[in-house]
Amino acid sequence: MTPAPVDLRSDTVTQPTPAMRAAMAGAPVGDDVFGDDPGVNALQEAIAARLGFEAALFVPTGTQSNLCAILAHCGRGDEYIVGQQQHCYRWEGGGAAVFGSVQPQPLEHAPDGTLPLAAIEAAIKPDDAHFARTRLLALENTLGGQVLPQAYLDEATALARRHGLATHLDGARLFNAGVAQAGQGGDAWAEARRIAGGFDSVSVCFSKGLGAPVGSALLGSRAFIARAHRIRKMAGGGMRQAGVLAAAALHALDHHVDRLADDHALARRLAEGLDGIPGLAVQPPRTNIVFADLQGEAAARGAGLIAHLRSRGVLATGLYRLRFVTHLDVDAAGVDRAAEAVREFLSRP
Ligand SMILES: *Cc1c(COP(=O)(O)O)cnc(C)c1O
């Protein structure tokens, strides 16, 4: 019997667990546009309290969460400083510019994923009619699976505050960063709080490694969340009986945070399995994403490799740079199969 394919394309592909489905099925609901959904209210209160914010807003997607955040921090003609590779610059269709007339000021990342402090400082525009008003610094953690150093986050947010900028963290994978930063036996929630603590607002995805089908939360002060709530309505994100979705998210917060360590261990196991394959340069993973660059002659064979993997029951993405993401629905046999299939393809002429 052929085993089910192992899907390493993204941590968004997870199926809700039976316990999560049971939580969803039993959720009491109300109309959240009237503020009546008990599950949405409970989720918003729980995540705000646990991460140390005054308030939170449940939104359908991380993209909408970042959009609400940028538009709640910035007005028309304002500017946000952001990294070239960050989701809220590169991967969201330019939404902040399209819907908010907010100009991005993208910066190159250092190899460790940070935006160099000197580059941030140099990008902050003086108060002059020639320039957009620089209002916001947006960072992302984890970024491509990398954990930004806590000392860097502290310095970057302090720099922003000194210059009167607001700060936003795209923490789609905040808990992966928290788990990695806590290390074995550490307190992942305490580290997540520490990472989030320096920022005025934070966005967290439930639909990535946490394994919920849908949803993100935006966190901030009560006044900020009130502004974001209005923008969410304009963006079409006012959902009605959303408690079925909030129940999945709350279940994930209660049961799927610490287990992210398992995903990180599987990513390390996969990287070890790929190590030494000719034509492949593997980046040692810090969290749940493994990148492997195809080099030399192998670089021309990326599309063939992805097709070969599919034929062996392994789904992955990439052309010159392969990307494998581990999650709730991946096991050791699956990552071993992936490494073996890559080895098989690249070892033959
Ligand atoms: C996935 C992701 C988002 C957006 O989430 P969607 O729910 O897919 O809109 C935002 N930021 C980062 C870093 C992400 O990985």
Tab-separated table of C-alpha atoms and ligand atoms in Angstrom:
chain	number	residue	atom	x	y	z
A	1	MET	CA	0.000	0.000	0.000
A	2	THR	CA	1.356	3.438	-0.881
A	3	PRO	CA	1.373	5.715	2.135
A	4	ALA	CA	-0.531	9.026	1.987
A	5	PRO	CA	1.582	11.796	0.455
A	6	VAL	CA	3.626	13.838	2.907
A	7	ASP	CA	2.807	17.476	2.231
A	8	LEU	CA	5.789	19.710	2.993
A	9	ARG	CA	4.652	22.689	0.896
A	10	SER	CA	3.477	24.704	3.880
A	11	ASP	CA	2.307	24.491	7.479
A	12	THR	CA	-1.055	25.828	6.263
A	13	VAL	CA	-2.108	22.426	4.852
A	14	THR	CA	-2.994	20.762	8.166
A	15	GLN	CA	-6.289	18.993	8.816
A	16	PRO	CA	-8.070	19.891	12.066
A	17	THR	CA	-7.479	17.122	14.626
A	18	PRO	CA	-10.496	15.151	15.909
A	19	ALA	CA	-10.275	17.050	19.231
A	20	MET	CA	-10.239	20.369	17.374
A	21	ARG	CA	-13.237	19.331	15.284
A	22	ALA	CA	-15.075	18.348	18.472
A	23	ALA	CA	-14.331	21.768	19.988
A	24	MET	CA	-15.646	23.429	16.825
A	25	ALA	CA	-18.771	21.272	16.684
A	26	GLY	CA	-19.676	22.085	20.270
A	27	ALA	CA	-18.961	25.812	20.139
A	28	PRO	CA	-21.777	28.121	21.258
A	29	VAL	CA	-22.080	30.955	18.710
A	30	GLY	CA	-23.617	34.392	18.256
A	31	ASP	CA	-23.372	37.226	15.751
A	32	ASP	CA	-19.886	38.691	16.198
A	33	VAL	CA	-20.768	41.848	14.271
A	34	PHE	CA	-23.049	42.574	17.258
A	35	GLY	CA	-20.210	41.476	19.581
A	36	ASP	CA	-22.386	38.499	20.574
A	37	ASP	CA	-20.188	35.541	19.760
A	38	PRO	CA	-19.005	34.061	23.071
A	39	GLY	CA	-16.213	32.036	21.457
A	40	VAL	CA	-14.751	35.001	19.571
A	41	ASN	CA	-14.902	37.131	22.722
A	42	ALA	CA	-13.253	34.389	24.785
A	43	LEU	CA	-10.501	33.902	22.199
A	44	GLN	CA	-9.773	37.633	21.944
A	45	GLU	CA	-9.642	38.012	25.726
A	46	ALA	CA	-7.501	34.892	26.169
A	47	ILE	CA	-4.823	35.707	23.614
A	48	ALA	CA	-4.629	39.358	24.663
A	49	ALA	CA	-4.205	38.401	28.317
A	50	ARG	CA	-1.714	35.608	27.639
A	51	LEU	CA	0.480	37.768	25.399
A	52	GLY	CA	0.231	40.867	27.590
A	53	PHE	CA	-1.926	43.193	25.446
A	54	GLU	CA	-5.031	45.197	26.317
A	55	ALA	CA	-7.104	43.884	23.436
A	56	ALA	CA	-7.227	41.580	20.422
A	57	LEU	CA	-9.231	41.246	17.213
A	58	PHE	CA	-10.052	37.950	15.487
A	59	VAL	CA	-9.619	38.257	11.717
A	60	PRO	CA	-10.027	35.724	8.908
A	61	THR	CA	-6.455	35.901	7.584
A	62	GLY	CA	-2.972	37.081	8.424
A	63	THR	CA	-3.041	39.306	5.359
A	64	GLN	CA	-6.110	41.131	6.642
A	65	SER	CA	-4.538	41.347	10.089
A	66	ASN	CA	-1.417	43.066	8.733
A	67	LEU	CA	-3.553	45.360	6.557
A	68	CYS	CA	-5.699	46.399	9.534
A	69	ALA	CA	-2.533	46.991	11.568
A	70	ILE	CA	-0.763	49.136	8.981
A	71	LEU	CA	-3.895	51.174	8.272
A	72	ALA	CA	-4.581	51.620	11.993
A	73	HIS	CA	-1.034	52.911	12.537
A	74	CYS	CA	-0.672	54.981	9.355
A	75	GLY	CA	-2.796	57.394	7.372
A	76	ARG	CA	-2.815	58.397	3.712
A	77	GLY	CA	0.632	59.668	2.722
A	78	ASP	CA	2.379	58.000	5.650
A	79	GLU	CA	5.109	55.409	5.284
A	80	TYR	CA	6.129	52.145	6.940
A	81	ILE	CA	9.645	50.725	7.080
A	82	VAL	CA	9.672	47.012	6.256
A	83	GLY	CA	11.988	44.262	4.986
A	84	GLN	CA	12.142	43.204	1.335
A	85	GLN	CA	11.236	39.637	2.265
A	86	GLN	CA	8.497	40.415	4.751
A	87	HIS	CA	5.021	39.146	4.046
A	88	CYS	CA	3.362	42.541	4.622
A	89	TYR	CA	5.522	44.073	1.897
A	90	ARG	CA	6.157	41.331	-0.650
A	91	TRP	CA	3.348	38.818	-0.374
A	92	GLU	CA	0.166	40.813	0.237
A	93	GLY	CA	-0.452	42.366	-3.172
A	94	GLY	CA	0.689	45.777	-1.997
A	95	GLY	CA	-2.523	46.050	0.041
A	96	ALA	CA	-1.334	48.832	2.349
A	97	ALA	CA	-0.529	50.999	-0.684
A	98	VAL	CA	-3.642	49.976	-2.641
A	99	PHE	CA	-6.234	50.304	0.113
A	100	GLY	CA	-4.550	52.759	2.465
A	101	SER	CA	-2.309	54.965	0.315
A	102	VAL	CA	0.468	54.026	2.729
A	103	GLN	CA	3.900	53.927	1.117
A	104	PRO	CA	6.250	51.078	1.991
A	105	GLN	CA	9.964	51.790	2.490
A	106	PRO	CA	11.491	48.338	1.989
A	107	LEU	CA	15.009	47.600	3.283
A	108	GLU	CA	17.377	44.703	2.556
A	109	HIS	CA	17.714	42.104	5.292
A	110	ALA	CA	21.012	41.133	6.857
A	111	PRO	CA	21.772	37.388	6.496
A	112	ASP	CA	20.268	36.758	9.964
A	113	GLY	CA	16.944	38.235	8.804
A	114	THR	CA	17.253	41.489	10.751
A	115	LEU	CA	16.974	44.973	9.247
A	116	PRO	CA	20.237	46.708	10.187
A	117	LEU	CA	19.609	49.457	12.752
A	118	ALA	CA	21.680	51.978	10.788
A	119	ALA	CA	19.595	51.290	7.682
A	120	ILE	CA	16.378	51.793	9.638
A	121	GLU	CA	17.664	55.048	11.082
A	122	ALA	CA	18.799	56.282	7.665
A	123	ALA	CA	15.384	55.484	6.154
A	124	ILE	CA	13.426	57.585	8.655
A	125	LYS	CA	12.526	60.743	6.737
A	126	PRO	CA	12.856	64.215	8.219
A	127	ASP	CA	9.689	66.285	8.670
A	128	ASP	CA	9.796	67.971	5.267
A	129	ALA	CA	7.148	68.490	2.597
A	130	HIS	CA	9.236	66.441	0.121
A	131	PHE	CA	8.824	63.254	2.082
A	132	ALA	CA	6.168	60.843	3.159
A	133	ARG	CA	5.780	60.825	6.940
A	134	THR	CA	7.597	57.811	8.376
A	135	ARG	CA	5.198	56.400	10.957
A	136	LEU	CA	5.808	52.695	11.479
A	137	LEU	CA	8.486	50.026	11.705
A	138	ALA	CA	7.197	46.565	10.752
A	139	LEU	CA	9.256	43.445	11.531
A	140	GLU	CA	8.517	39.734	11.098
A	141	ASN	CA	9.440	36.849	13.430
A	142	THR	CA	10.023	34.108	12.492
A	143	LEU	CA	11.185	35.307	9.075
A	144	GLY	CA	11.675	32.439	6.617
A	145	GLY	CA	11.976	30.179	9.651
A	146	GLN	CA	14.713	32.326	11.209
A	147	VAL	CA	14.321	33.596	14.766
A	148	LEU	CA	15.331	37.256	15.085
A	149	PRO	CA	17.595	37.702	18.141
A	150	GLN	CA	15.754	39.101	21.173
A	151	ALA	CA	18.494	41.709	21.723
A	152	TYR	CA	17.914	42.932	18.173
A	153	LEU	CA	14.139	43.198	18.709
A	154	ASP	CA	14.743	45.200	21.886
A	155	GLU	CA	17.138	47.575	20.114
A	156	ALA	CA	15.035	47.994	16.967
A	157	THR	CA	11.822	48.757	18.862
A	158	ALA	CA	13.698	51.179	21.152
A	159	LEU	CA	15.145	52.931	18.087
A	160	ALA	CA	11.666	53.237	16.572
A	161	ARG	CA	10.267	54.668	19.816
A	162	ARG	CA	13.093	57.217	20.028
A	163	HIS	CA	12.065	58.451	16.594
A	164	GLY	CA	8.358	58.480	17.403
A	165	LEU	CA	7.521	55.507	15.174
A	166	ALA	CA	4.938	52.897	16.038
A	167	THR	CA	6.022	49.234	15.836
A	168	HIS	CA	4.231	46.211	14.364
A	169	LEU	CA	5.321	42.590	14.478
A	170	ASP	CA	4.066	40.137	11.879
A	171	GLY	CA	4.180	37.167	14.216
A	172	ALA	CA	2.379	34.723	11.933
A	173	ARG	CA	4.820	32.199	13.429
A	174	LEU	CA	5.370	33.956	16.761
A	175	PHE	CA	4.963	30.686	18.664
A	176	ASN	CA	7.571	28.929	16.533
A	177	ALA	CA	9.939	31.718	17.566
A	178	GLY	CA	8.838	31.405	21.206
A	179	VAL	CA	9.326	27.635	21.272
A	180	ALA	CA	12.758	27.882	19.622
A	181	GLN	CA	13.854	30.711	21.903
A	182	ALA	CA	12.657	28.856	25.011
A	183	GLY	CA	14.625	25.724	24.122
A	184	GLN	CA	13.995	22.331	25.668
A	185	GLY	CA	12.096	22.583	28.955
A	186	GLY	CA	11.734	26.371	28.566
A	187	ASP	CA	8.522	28.386	28.744
A	188	ALA	CA	7.399	29.044	25.158
A	189	TRP	CA	4.594	31.376	26.263
A	190	ALA	CA	6.991	33.468	28.343
A	191	GLU	CA	9.303	33.811	25.342
A	192	ALA	CA	6.395	34.636	23.021
A	193	ARG	CA	5.366	37.365	25.487
A	194	ARG	CA	8.931	38.679	25.570
A	195	ILE	CA	9.165	38.766	21.756
A	196	ALA	CA	5.780	40.498	21.448
A	197	GLY	CA	6.363	42.797	24.402
A	198	GLY	CA	8.351	45.516	22.651
A	199	PHE	CA	5.766	46.060	19.914
A	200	ASP	CA	2.683	48.259	19.792
A	201	SER	CA	0.867	45.623	17.748
A	202	VAL	CA	1.373	41.968	16.889
A	203	SER	CA	-0.342	39.670	14.386
A	204	VAL	CA	-0.465	35.922	15.070
A	205	CYS	CA	-1.702	33.184	12.675
A	206	PHE	CA	-3.738	30.236	13.926
A	207	SER	CA	-3.752	28.588	10.500
A	208	LYS	CA	-0.003	27.914	10.237
A	209	GLY	CA	1.796	25.633	12.667
A	210	LEU	CA	-0.963	25.940	15.249
A	211	GLY	CA	-3.113	23.811	12.950
A	212	ALA	CA	-6.440	25.690	12.926
A	213	PRO	CA	-8.301	25.834	9.598
A	214	VAL	CA	-8.691	29.638	9.483
A	215	GLY	CA	-7.879	32.773	11.400
A	216	SER	CA	-5.423	35.232	12.870
A	217	ALA	CA	-5.438	37.604	15.809
A	218	LEU	CA	-4.264	41.203	15.896
A	219	LEU	CA	-3.165	42.476	19.306
A	220	GLY	CA	-2.637	45.982	20.642
A	221	SER	CA	-3.987	48.699	22.900
A	222	ARG	CA	-7.752	49.139	23.257
A	223	ALA	CA	-7.644	52.346	21.175
A	224	PHE	CA	-5.581	50.676	18.442
A	225	ILE	CA	-7.890	47.652	18.276
A	226	ALA	CA	-10.909	49.971	18.037
A	227	ARG	CA	-9.346	51.570	14.934
A	228	ALA	CA	-8.419	48.148	13.511
A	229	HIS	CA	-11.983	46.935	14.125
A	230	ARG	CA	-13.360	49.701	11.904
A	231	ILE	CA	-10.838	48.837	9.165
A	232	ARG	CA	-11.671	45.129	9.451
A	233	LYS	CA	-15.307	46.049	8.754
A	234	MET	CA	-14.289	48.058	5.671
A	235	ALA	CA	-12.146	45.150	4.478
A	236	GLY	CA	-15.125	42.817	4.702
A	237	GLY	CA	-13.789	40.949	7.701
A	238	GLY	CA	-16.824	41.302	9.974
A	239	MET	CA	-17.777	37.651	10.378
A	240	ARG	CA	-21.030	36.468	11.937
A	241	GLN	CA	-21.164	33.130	13.828
A	242	ALA	CA	-17.367	32.953	13.828
A	243	GLY	CA	-17.275	31.061	17.112
A	244	VAL	CA	-16.812	27.761	15.286
A	245	LEU	CA	-13.535	29.157	13.964
A	246	ALA	CA	-12.563	30.821	17.230
A	247	ALA	CA	-13.075	27.474	18.988
A	248	ALA	CA	-10.453	25.913	16.721
A	249	ALA	CA	-8.051	28.778	17.429
A	250	LEU	CA	-8.566	28.572	21.190
A	251	HIS	CA	-8.080	24.811	21.073
A	252	ALA	CA	-4.817	25.390	19.187
A	253	LEU	CA	-3.588	27.877	21.800
A	254	ASP	CA	-4.332	25.389	24.568
A	255	HIS	CA	-2.931	22.273	22.876
A	256	HIS	CA	-0.682	23.065	19.913
A	257	VAL	CA	1.918	25.549	21.158
A	258	ASP	CA	4.436	23.373	22.983
A	259	ARG	CA	4.164	20.642	20.354
A	260	LEU	CA	5.732	22.990	17.770
A	261	ALA	CA	8.992	21.634	19.200
A	262	ASP	CA	8.127	18.342	17.444
A	263	ASP	CA	7.899	20.173	14.096
A	264	HIS	CA	11.291	21.766	14.747
A	265	ALA	CA	12.809	18.364	15.566
A	266	LEU	CA	11.390	16.926	12.323
A	267	ALA	CA	12.865	19.840	10.374
A	268	ARG	CA	16.282	19.071	11.898
A	269	ARG	CA	15.838	15.389	11.058
A	270	LEU	CA	15.001	16.307	7.453
A	271	ALA	CA	18.019	18.632	7.201
A	272	GLU	CA	20.255	15.840	8.487
A	273	GLY	CA	18.759	13.454	5.934
A	274	LEU	CA	19.450	15.929	3.126
A	275	ASP	CA	22.939	16.748	4.315
A	276	GLY	CA	25.709	15.567	2.024
A	277	ILE	CA	23.523	14.953	-1.039
A	278	PRO	CA	25.575	16.107	-4.016
A	279	GLY	CA	24.419	19.422	-5.519
A	280	LEU	CA	22.463	20.420	-2.411
A	281	ALA	CA	23.405	23.049	0.190
A	282	VAL	CA	21.160	22.681	3.235
A	283	GLN	CA	20.573	25.499	5.719
A	284	PRO	CA	20.391	24.161	9.270
A	285	PRO	CA	16.825	24.988	10.402
A	286	ARG	CA	16.085	26.884	13.602
A	287	THR	CA	12.309	26.233	13.454
A	288	ASN	CA	10.001	24.376	11.035
A	289	ILE	CA	11.261	25.481	7.618
A	290	VAL	CA	14.139	23.808	5.763
A	291	PHE	CA	15.737	25.538	2.795
A	292	ALA	CA	18.074	23.639	0.480
A	293	ASP	CA	19.761	25.342	-2.462
A	294	LEU	CA	20.372	23.406	-5.667
A	295	GLN	CA	23.883	24.158	-6.834
A	296	GLY	CA	25.941	23.614	-9.975
A	297	GLU	CA	24.332	21.190	-12.451
A	298	ALA	CA	21.611	20.312	-9.955
A	299	ALA	CA	20.302	23.890	-10.194
A	300	ALA	CA	18.882	23.202	-13.665
A	301	ARG	CA	16.926	20.176	-12.401
A	302	GLY	CA	14.652	21.815	-9.828
A	303	ALA	CA	11.377	21.383	-11.738
A	304	GLY	CA	12.252	17.745	-12.461
A	305	LEU	CA	13.034	17.195	-8.804
A	306	ILE	CA	9.672	18.565	-7.627
A	307	ALA	CA	7.898	16.261	-10.142
A	308	HIS	CA	10.008	13.303	-8.988
A	309	LEU	CA	9.151	14.015	-5.352
A	310	ARG	CA	5.474	14.087	-6.234
A	311	SER	CA	5.809	10.668	-7.893
A	312	ARG	CA	7.288	9.403	-4.622
A	313	GLY	CA	4.449	10.843	-2.538
A	314	VAL	CA	6.281	13.954	-1.363
A	315	LEU	CA	4.898	17.452	-1.983
A	316	ALA	CA	7.359	20.347	-1.835
A	317	THR	CA	7.956	23.700	-3.517
A	318	GLY	CA	10.956	25.458	-5.029
A	319	LEU	CA	12.984	25.701	-8.176
A	320	TYR	CA	16.574	26.601	-7.319
A	321	ARG	CA	15.824	26.736	-3.626
A	322	LEU	CA	13.748	23.902	-2.223
A	323	ARG	CA	11.494	24.686	0.720
A	324	PHE	CA	10.154	22.059	3.094
A	325	VAL	CA	7.845	22.986	5.961
A	326	THR	CA	7.051	20.598	8.807
A	327	HIS	CA	3.763	20.637	10.734
A	328	LEU	CA	1.177	18.672	12.688
A	329	ASP	CA	0.474	16.218	9.855
A	330	VAL	CA	4.114	15.251	9.181
A	331	ASP	CA	5.926	12.373	10.867
A	332	ALA	CA	9.449	10.944	10.903
A	333	ALA	CA	8.623	8.405	8.192
A	334	GLY	CA	7.424	11.242	5.979
A	335	VAL	CA	10.540	13.370	6.294
A	336	ASP	CA	12.734	10.299	5.817
A	337	ARG	CA	10.834	9.510	2.633
A	338	ALA	CA	11.368	13.092	1.450
A	339	ALA	CA	15.122	12.979	2.069
A	340	GLU	CA	15.398	9.578	0.370
A	341	ALA	CA	13.493	10.771	-2.700
A	342	VAL	CA	15.724	13.846	-3.048
A	343	ARG	CA	18.824	11.652	-2.697
A	344	GLU	CA	17.517	9.199	-5.296
A	345	PHE	CA	16.882	11.959	-7.853
A	346	LEU	CA	20.127	13.908	-7.373
A	347	SER	CA	22.325	10.780	-7.219
A	348	ARG	CA	21.355	9.639	-10.674
A	349	PRO	CA	22.927	11.324	-13.680
B	1	LIG	C1	1.012	33.234	6.067
B	1	LIG	C2	1.565	34.514	6.508
B	1	LIG	C3	0.787	35.672	6.530
B	1	LIG	C4	-0.614	35.757	5.952
B	1	LIG	O1	-1.493	34.840	6.377
B	1	LIG	P1	-2.763	34.450	5.458
B	1	LIG	O2	-3.682	33.893	6.484
B	1	LIG	O3	-2.269	33.451	4.468
B	1	LIG	O4	-3.285	35.684	4.841
B	1	LIG	C5	1.353	36.829	7.005
B	1	LIG	N1	2.623	36.850	7.432
B	1	LIG	C6	3.401	35.771	7.419
B	1	LIG	C7	4.796	35.857	7.928
B	1	LIG	C8	2.907	34.551	6.962
B	1	LIG	O5	3.690	33.487	6.939
